[in-house]
PDB file of C-alpha atoms and ligand atoms in Angstrom:
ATOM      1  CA  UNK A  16       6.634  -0.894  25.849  1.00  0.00           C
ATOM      2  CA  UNK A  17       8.506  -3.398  28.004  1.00  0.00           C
ATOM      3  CA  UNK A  18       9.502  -5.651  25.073  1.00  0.00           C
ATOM      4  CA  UNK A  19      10.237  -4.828  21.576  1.00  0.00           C
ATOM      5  CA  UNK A  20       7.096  -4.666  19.524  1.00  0.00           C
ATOM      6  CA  UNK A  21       7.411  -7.298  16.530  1.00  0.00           C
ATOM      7  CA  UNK A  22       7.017  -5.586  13.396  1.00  0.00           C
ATOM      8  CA  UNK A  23       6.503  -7.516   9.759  1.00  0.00           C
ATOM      9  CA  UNK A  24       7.782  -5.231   6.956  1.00  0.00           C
ATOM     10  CA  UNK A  25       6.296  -5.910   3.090  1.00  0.00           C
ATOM     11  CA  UNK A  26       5.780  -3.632   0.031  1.00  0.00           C
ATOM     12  CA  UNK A  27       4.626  -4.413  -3.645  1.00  0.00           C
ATOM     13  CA  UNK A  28       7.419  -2.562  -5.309  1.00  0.00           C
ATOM     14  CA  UNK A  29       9.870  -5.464  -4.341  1.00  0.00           C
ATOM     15  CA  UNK A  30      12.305  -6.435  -1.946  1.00  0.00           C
ATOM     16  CA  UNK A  31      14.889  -4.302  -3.957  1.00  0.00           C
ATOM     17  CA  UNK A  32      13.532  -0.725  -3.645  1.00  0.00           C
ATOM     18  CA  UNK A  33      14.476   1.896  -1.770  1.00  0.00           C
ATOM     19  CA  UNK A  34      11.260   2.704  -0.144  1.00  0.00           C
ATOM     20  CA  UNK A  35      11.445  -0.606   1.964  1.00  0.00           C
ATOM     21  CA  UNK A  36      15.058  -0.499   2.832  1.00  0.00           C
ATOM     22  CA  UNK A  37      13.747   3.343   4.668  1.00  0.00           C
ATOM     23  CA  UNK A  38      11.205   1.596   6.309  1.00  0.00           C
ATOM     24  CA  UNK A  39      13.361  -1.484   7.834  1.00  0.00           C
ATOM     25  CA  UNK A  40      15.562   1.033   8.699  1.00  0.00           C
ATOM     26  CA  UNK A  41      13.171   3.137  10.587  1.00  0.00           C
ATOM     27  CA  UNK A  42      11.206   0.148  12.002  1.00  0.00           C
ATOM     28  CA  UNK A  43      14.993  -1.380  13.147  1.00  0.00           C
ATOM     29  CA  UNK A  44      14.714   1.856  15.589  1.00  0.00           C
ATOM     30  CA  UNK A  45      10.867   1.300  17.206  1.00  0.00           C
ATOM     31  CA  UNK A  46      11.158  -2.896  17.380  1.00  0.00           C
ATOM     32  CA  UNK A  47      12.262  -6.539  15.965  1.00  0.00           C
ATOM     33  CA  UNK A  48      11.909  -6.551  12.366  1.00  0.00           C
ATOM     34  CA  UNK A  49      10.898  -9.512  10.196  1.00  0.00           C
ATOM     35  CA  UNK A  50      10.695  -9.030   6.351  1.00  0.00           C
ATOM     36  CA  UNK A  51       8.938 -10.736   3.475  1.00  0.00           C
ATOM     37  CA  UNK A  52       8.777  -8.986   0.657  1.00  0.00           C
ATOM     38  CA  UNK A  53       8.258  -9.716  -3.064  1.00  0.00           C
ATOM     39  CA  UNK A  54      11.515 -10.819  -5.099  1.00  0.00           C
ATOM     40  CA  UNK A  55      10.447  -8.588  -7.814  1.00  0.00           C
ATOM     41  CA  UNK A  56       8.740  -5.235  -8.851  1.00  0.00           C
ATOM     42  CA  UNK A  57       4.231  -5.821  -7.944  1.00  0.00           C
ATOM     43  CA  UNK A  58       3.448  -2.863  -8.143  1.00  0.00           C
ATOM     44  CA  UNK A  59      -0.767  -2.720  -9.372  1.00  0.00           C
ATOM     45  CA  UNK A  60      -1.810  -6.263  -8.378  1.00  0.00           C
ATOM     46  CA  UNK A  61      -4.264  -4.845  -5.877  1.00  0.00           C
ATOM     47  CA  UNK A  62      -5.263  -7.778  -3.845  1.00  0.00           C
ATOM     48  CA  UNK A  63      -4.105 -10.721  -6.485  1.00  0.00           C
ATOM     49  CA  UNK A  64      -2.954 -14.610  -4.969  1.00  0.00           C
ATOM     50  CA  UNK A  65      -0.778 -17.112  -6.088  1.00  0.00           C
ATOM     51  CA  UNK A  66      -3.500 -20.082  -6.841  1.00  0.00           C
ATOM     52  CA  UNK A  67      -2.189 -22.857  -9.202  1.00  0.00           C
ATOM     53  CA  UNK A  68       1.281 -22.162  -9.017  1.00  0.00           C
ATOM     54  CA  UNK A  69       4.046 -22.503  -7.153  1.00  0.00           C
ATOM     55  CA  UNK A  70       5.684 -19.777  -4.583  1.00  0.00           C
ATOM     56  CA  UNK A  71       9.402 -19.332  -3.327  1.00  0.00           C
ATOM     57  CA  UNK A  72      10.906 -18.256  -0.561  1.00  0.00           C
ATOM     58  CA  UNK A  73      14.170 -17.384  -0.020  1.00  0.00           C
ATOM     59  CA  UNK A  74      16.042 -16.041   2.686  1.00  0.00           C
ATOM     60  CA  UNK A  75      17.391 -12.476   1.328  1.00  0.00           C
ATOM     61  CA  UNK A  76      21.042 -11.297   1.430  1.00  0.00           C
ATOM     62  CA  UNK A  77      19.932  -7.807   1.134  1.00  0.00           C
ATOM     63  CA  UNK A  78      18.911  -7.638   5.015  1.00  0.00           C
ATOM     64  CA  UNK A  79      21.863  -9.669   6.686  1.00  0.00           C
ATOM     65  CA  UNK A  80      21.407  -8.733  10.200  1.00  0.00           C
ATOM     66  CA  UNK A  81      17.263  -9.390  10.404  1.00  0.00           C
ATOM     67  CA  UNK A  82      15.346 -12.520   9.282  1.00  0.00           C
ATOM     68  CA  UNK A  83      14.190 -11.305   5.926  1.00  0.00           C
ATOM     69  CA  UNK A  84      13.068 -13.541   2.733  1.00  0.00           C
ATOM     70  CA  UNK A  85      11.824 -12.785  -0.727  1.00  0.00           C
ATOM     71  CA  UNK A  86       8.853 -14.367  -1.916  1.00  0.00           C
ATOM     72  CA  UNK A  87       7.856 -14.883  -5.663  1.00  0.00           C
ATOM     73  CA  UNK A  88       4.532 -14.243  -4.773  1.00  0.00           C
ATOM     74  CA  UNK A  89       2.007 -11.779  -4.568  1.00  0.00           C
ATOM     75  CA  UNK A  90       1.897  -8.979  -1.805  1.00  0.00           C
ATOM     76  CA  UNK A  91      -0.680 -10.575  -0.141  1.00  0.00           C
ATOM     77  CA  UNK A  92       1.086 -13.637  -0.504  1.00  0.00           C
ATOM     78  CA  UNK A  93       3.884 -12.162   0.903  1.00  0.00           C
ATOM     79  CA  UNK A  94       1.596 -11.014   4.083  1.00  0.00           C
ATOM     80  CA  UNK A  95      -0.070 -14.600   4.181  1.00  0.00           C
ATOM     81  CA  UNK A  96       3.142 -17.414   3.872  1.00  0.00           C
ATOM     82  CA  UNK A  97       4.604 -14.571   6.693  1.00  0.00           C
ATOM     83  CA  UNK A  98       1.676 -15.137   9.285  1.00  0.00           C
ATOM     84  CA  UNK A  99       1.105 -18.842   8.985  1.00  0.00           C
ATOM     85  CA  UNK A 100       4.896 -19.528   7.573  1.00  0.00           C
ATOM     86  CA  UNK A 101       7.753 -17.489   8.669  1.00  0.00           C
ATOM     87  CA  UNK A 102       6.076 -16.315  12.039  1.00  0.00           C
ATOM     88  CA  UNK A 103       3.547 -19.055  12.886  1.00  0.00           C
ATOM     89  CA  UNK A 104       3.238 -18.526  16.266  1.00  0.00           C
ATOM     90  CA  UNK A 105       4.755 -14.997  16.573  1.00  0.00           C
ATOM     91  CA  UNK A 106       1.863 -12.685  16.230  1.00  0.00           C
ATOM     92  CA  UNK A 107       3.159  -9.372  15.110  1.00  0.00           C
ATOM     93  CA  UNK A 108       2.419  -5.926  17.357  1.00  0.00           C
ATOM     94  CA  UNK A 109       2.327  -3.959  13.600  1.00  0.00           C
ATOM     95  CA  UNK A 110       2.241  -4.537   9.722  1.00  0.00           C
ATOM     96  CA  UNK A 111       3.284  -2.461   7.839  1.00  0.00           C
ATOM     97  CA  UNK A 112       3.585  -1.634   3.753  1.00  0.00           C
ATOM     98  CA  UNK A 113       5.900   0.773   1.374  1.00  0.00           C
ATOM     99  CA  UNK A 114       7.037   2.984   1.160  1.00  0.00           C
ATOM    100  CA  UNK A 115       5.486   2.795  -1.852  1.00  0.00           C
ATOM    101  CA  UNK A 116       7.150   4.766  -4.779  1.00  0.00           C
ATOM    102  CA  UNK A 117       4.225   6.613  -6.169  1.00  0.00           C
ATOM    103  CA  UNK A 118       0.596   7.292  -4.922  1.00  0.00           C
ATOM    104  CA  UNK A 119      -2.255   5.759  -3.428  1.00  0.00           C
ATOM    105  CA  UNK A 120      -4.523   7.936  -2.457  1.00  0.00           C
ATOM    106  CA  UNK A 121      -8.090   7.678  -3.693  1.00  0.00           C
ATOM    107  CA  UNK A 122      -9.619   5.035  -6.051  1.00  0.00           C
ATOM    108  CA  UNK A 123      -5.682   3.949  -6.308  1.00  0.00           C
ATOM    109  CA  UNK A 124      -6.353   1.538  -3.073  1.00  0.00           C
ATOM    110  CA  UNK A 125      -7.813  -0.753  -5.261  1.00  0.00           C
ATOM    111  CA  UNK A 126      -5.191  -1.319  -7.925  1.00  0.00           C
ATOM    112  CA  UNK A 127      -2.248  -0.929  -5.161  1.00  0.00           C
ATOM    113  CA  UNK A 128      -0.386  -4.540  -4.215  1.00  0.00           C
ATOM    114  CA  UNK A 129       1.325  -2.280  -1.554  1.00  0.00           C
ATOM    115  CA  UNK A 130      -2.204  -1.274   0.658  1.00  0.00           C
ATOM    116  CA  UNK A 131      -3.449  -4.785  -0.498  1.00  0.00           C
ATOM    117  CA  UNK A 132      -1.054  -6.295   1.582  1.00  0.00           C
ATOM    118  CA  UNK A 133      -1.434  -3.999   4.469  1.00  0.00           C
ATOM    119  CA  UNK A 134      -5.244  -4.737   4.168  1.00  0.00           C
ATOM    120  CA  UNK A 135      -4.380  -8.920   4.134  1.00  0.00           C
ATOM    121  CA  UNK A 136      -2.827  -8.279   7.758  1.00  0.00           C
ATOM    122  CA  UNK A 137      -5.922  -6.433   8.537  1.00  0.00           C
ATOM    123  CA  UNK A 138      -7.792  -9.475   7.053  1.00  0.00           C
ATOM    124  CA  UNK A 139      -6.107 -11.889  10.058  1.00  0.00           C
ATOM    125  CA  UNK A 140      -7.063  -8.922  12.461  1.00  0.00           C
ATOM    126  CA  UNK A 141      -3.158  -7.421  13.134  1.00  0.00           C
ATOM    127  CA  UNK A 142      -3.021  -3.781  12.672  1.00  0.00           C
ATOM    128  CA  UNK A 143      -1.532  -2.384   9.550  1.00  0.00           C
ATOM    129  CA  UNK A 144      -0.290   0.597   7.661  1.00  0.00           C
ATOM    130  CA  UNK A 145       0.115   1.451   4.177  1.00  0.00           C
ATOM    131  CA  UNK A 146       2.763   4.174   3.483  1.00  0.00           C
ATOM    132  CA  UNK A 147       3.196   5.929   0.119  1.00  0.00           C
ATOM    133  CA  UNK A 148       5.188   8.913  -1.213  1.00  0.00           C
ATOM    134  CA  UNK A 149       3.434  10.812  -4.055  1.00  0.00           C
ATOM    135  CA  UNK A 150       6.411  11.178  -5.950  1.00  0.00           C
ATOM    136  CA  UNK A 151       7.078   9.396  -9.158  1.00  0.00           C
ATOM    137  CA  UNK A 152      10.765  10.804  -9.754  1.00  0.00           C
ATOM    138  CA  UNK A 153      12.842   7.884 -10.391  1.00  0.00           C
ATOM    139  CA  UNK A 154      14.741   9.557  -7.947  1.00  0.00           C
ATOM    140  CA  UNK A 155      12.700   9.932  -5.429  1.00  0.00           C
ATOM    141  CA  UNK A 156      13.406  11.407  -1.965  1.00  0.00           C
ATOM    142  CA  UNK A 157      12.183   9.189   0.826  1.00  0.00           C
ATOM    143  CA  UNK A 158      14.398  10.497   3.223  1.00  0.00           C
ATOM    144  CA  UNK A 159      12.303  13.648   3.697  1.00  0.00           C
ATOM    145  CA  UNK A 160       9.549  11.963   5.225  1.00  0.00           C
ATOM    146  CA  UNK A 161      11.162   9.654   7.544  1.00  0.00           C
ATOM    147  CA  UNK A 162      10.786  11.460  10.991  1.00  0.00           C
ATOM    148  CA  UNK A 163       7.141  11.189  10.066  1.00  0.00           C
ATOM    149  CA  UNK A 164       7.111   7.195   9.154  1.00  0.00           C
ATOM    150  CA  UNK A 165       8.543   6.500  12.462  1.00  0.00           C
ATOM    151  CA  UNK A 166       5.850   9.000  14.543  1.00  0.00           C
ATOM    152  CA  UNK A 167       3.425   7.271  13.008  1.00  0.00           C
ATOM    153  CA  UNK A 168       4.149   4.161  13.546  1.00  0.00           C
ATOM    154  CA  UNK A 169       4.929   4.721  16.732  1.00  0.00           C
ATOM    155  CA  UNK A 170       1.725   6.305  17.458  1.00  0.00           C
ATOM    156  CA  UNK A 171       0.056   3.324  16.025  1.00  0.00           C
ATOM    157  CA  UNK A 172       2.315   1.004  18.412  1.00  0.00           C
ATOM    158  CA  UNK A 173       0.963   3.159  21.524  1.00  0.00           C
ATOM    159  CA  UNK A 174      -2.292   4.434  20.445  1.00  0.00           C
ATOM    160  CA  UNK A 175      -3.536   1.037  17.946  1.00  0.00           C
ATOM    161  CA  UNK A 176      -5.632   0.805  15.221  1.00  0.00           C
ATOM    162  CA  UNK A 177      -9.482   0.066  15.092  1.00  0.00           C
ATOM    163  CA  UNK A 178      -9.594  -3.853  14.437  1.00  0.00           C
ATOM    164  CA  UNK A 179     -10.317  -4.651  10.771  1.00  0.00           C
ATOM    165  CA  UNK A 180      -8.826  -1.163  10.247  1.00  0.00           C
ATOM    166  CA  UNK A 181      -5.986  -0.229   7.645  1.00  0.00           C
ATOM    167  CA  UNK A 182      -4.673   2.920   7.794  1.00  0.00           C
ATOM    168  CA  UNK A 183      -3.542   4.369   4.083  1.00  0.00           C
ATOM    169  CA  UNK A 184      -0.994   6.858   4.655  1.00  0.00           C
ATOM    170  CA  UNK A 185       0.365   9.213   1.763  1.00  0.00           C
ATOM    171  CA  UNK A 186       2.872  11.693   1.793  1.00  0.00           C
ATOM    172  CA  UNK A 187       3.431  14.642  -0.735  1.00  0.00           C
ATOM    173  CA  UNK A 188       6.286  14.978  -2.632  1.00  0.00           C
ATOM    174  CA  UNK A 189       9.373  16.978  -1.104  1.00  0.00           C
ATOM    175  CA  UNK A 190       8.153  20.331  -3.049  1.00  0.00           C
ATOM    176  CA  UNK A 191       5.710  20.752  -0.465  1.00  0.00           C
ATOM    177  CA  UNK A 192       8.178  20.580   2.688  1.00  0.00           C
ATOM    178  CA  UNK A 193       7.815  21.216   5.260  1.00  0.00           C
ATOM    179  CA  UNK A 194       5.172  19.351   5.350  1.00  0.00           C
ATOM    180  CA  UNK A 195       1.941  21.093   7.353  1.00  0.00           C
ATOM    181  CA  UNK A 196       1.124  17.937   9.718  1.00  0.00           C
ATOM    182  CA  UNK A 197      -1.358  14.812   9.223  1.00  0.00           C
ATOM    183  CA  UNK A 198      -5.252  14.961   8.073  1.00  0.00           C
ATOM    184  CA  UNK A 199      -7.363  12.167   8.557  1.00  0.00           C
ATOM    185  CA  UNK A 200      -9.315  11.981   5.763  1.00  0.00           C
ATOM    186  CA  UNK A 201     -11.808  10.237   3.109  1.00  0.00           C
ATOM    187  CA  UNK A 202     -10.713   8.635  -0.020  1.00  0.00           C
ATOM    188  CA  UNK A 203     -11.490  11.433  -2.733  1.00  0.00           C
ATOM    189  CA  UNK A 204     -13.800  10.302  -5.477  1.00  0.00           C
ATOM    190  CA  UNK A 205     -11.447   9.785  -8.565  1.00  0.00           C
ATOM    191  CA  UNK A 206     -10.885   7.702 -10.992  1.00  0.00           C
ATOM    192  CA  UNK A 207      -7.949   7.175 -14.178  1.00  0.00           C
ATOM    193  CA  UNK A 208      -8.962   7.708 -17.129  1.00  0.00           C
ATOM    194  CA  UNK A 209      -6.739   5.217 -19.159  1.00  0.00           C
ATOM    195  CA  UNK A 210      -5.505   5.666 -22.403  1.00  0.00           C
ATOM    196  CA  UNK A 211      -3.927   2.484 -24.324  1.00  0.00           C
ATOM    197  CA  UNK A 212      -0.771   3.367 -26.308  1.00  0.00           C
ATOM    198  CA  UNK A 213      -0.446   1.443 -29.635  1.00  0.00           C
ATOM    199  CA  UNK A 214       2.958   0.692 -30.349  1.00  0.00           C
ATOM    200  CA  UNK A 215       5.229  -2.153 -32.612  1.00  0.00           C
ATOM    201  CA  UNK A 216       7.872  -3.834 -31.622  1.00  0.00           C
ATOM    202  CA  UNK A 217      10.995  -4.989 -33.140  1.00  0.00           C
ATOM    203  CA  UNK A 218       9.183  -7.944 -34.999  1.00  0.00           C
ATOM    204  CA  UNK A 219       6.197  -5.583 -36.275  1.00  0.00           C
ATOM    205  CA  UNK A 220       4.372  -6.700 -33.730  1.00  0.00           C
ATOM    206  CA  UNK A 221       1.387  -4.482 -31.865  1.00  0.00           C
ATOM    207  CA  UNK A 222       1.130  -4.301 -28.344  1.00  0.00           C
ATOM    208  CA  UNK A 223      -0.342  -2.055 -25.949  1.00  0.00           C
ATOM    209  CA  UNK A 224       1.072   0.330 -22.733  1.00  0.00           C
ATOM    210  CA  UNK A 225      -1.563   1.161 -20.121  1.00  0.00           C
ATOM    211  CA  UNK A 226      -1.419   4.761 -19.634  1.00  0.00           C
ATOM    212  CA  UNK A 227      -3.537   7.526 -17.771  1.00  0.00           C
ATOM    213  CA  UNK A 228      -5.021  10.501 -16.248  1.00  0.00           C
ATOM    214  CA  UNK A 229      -6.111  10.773 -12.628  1.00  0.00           C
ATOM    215  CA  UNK A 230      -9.591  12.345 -12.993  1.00  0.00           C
ATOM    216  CA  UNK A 231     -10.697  14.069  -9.690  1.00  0.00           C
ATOM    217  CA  UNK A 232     -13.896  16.331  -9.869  1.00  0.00           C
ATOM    218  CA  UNK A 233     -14.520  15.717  -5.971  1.00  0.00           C
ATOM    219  CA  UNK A 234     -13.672  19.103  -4.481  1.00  0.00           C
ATOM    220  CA  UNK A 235     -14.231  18.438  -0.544  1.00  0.00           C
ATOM    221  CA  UNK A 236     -11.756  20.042   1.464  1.00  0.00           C
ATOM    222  CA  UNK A 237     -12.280  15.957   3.595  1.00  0.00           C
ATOM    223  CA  UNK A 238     -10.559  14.162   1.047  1.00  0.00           C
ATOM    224  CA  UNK A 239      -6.497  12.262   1.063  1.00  0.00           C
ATOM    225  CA  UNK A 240      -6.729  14.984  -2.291  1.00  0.00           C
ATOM    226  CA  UNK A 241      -7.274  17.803  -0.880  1.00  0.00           C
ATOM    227  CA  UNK A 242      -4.873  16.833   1.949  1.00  0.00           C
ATOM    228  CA  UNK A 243      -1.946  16.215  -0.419  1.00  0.00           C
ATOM    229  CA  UNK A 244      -1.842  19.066  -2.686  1.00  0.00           C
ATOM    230  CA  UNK A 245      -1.915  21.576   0.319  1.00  0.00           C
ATOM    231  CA  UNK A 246       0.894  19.867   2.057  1.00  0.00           C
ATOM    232  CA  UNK A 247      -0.514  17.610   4.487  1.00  0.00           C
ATOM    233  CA  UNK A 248      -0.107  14.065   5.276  1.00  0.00           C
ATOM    234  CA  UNK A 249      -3.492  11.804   4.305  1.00  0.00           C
ATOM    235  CA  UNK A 250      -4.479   8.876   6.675  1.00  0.00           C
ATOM    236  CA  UNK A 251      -7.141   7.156   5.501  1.00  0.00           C
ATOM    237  CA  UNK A 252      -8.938   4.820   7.617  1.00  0.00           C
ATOM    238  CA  UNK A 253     -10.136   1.586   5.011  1.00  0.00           C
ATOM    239  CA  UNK A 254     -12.412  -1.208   5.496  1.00  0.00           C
ATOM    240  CA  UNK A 255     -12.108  -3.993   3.417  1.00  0.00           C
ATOM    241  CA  UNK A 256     -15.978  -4.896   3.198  1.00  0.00           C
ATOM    242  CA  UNK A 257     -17.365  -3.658   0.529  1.00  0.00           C
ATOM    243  CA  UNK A 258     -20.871  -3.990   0.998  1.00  0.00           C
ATOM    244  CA  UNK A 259     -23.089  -1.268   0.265  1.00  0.00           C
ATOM    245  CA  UNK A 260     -24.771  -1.388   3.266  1.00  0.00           C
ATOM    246  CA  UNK A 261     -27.762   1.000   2.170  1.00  0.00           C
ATOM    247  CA  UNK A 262     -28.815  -0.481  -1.117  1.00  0.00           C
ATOM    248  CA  UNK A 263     -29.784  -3.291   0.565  1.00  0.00           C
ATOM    249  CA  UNK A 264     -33.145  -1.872   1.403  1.00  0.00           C
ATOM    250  CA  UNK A 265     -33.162  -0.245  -1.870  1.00  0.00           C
ATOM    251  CA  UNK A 266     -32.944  -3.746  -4.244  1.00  0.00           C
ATOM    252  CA  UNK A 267     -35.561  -5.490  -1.528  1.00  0.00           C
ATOM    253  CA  UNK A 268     -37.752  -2.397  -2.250  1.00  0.00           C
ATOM    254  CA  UNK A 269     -37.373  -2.349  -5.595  1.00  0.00           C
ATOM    255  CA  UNK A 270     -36.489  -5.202  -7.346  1.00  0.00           C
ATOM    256  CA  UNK A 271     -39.406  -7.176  -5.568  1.00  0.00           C
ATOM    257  CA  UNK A 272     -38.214 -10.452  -5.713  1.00  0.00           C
ATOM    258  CA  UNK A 273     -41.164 -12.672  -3.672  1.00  0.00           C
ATOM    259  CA  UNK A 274     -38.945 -14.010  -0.640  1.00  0.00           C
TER     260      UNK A 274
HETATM  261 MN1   MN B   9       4.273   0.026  -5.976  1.00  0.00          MN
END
């Protein structure tokens, strides 16, 4: 590439994590690096925007050398005040999400703020990547995987992405290193099973905590699942239209409405 690719940098877990300060630092080595992130933790807002309220932006301290800002929005706000805001005419080569601290493979890429925003840069046609690290450790390793971050991005950068495509990338924890190599795959068929912890709080008050099980009865050897817990890297190709295209015919057949 003759000039440096512009790359936009966002994540859901917030400008403060460690998983985005690995990216910047590996996308610092492939191009230009702009971030807008979210000023505080997102994580689980799936696709959520700021309507009826107001948003910040600041210009971050935490990224001296780049143009970088943190945003009290969303992350597709983030993703949407960076394309029509902070870049306007710049049109970046590559967007790109994470590292997010904890999964998203599966039915997760509906709940997750970090593919969400990776999916909003897909929305105004730039390609986009989601990267996650199955690892929930508070101490998390994201070191492990970072050859791998930049050979995929810069196989994105030289090879592209299918317009309207985001790719959902998820990487084992470091128990299974090395890792095998990358699968492309299908979303498993999962789900959570929640549970609601009742608890009290100081005032004798009841309030709830969100808990739950990931339930996975799909056993194809073609799903991110399958992928993960034998050591490979998942890429999962997602469209953001979620028409089911087939039962069209189906409700015309046989819900009869006269047209
Ligand atoms: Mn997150």
């Amino acid at each position: 590439m003759a000039t440096k690719p512009l790359i936009l940098v966002t994540n859901d877990d917030g400008i403060f994590s460690p998983g985005i300060r690995m990216l910047v630092e590996v996308m610092q080595e492939i191009g230009e690096v702009v971030v807008v992130a979210p000023d505080s933790p997102q994580s689980g807002m799936g696709h959520a925007i700021t309507i009826g309220n107001t948003i910040r932006l600041e210009k971050s301290k935490l990224f001296p050398e780049i143009e970088a800002y943190e945003c009290s929005g969303t992350p597709a706000d983030c993703v949407k005040i960076a394309k029509h805001f902070v870049l306007k005419n710049r049109v970046p080569h590559l967007v790109v999400s994470g590292i997010n601290h904890g999964s998203n493979s599966s039915i997760s890429v509906l709940y997750s703020g970090t593919m969400s925003a990776a999916i909003e840069a897909a929305l105004e046609g730039l390609p986009a990547i989601g990267f996650s690290l199955c690892d929930y450790d508070h101490n998390a390793d994201f070191q492990y995987i970072r050859s791998w971050v930049k050979q995929i991005t810069e196989t994105a950068l030289t090879k592209g992405i299918p317009t309207g495509i985001t790719l959902n990338v998820n990487f084992p924890s470091r128990k299974y290193a090395p890792l095998k190599g990358i699968k492309f795959c299908r979303q498993a068929i999962a789900r959570w099973e929640e549970r609601f912890e009742e608890r009290y709080d100081p005032y004798g008050r009841r309030y709830f905590w969100m808990a739950g099980d990931f339930d996975n009865k799909d056993v194809g050897e073609d799903t991110d699942e399958w992928a993960l817990s034998n050591g490979y890297i998942s890429i999962v190709p997602c469209t953001y239209d979620l028409t089911a295209h087939t039962s069209i015919g189906w409700l015309n057949r046989q819900w009869s409405y006269p047209s």
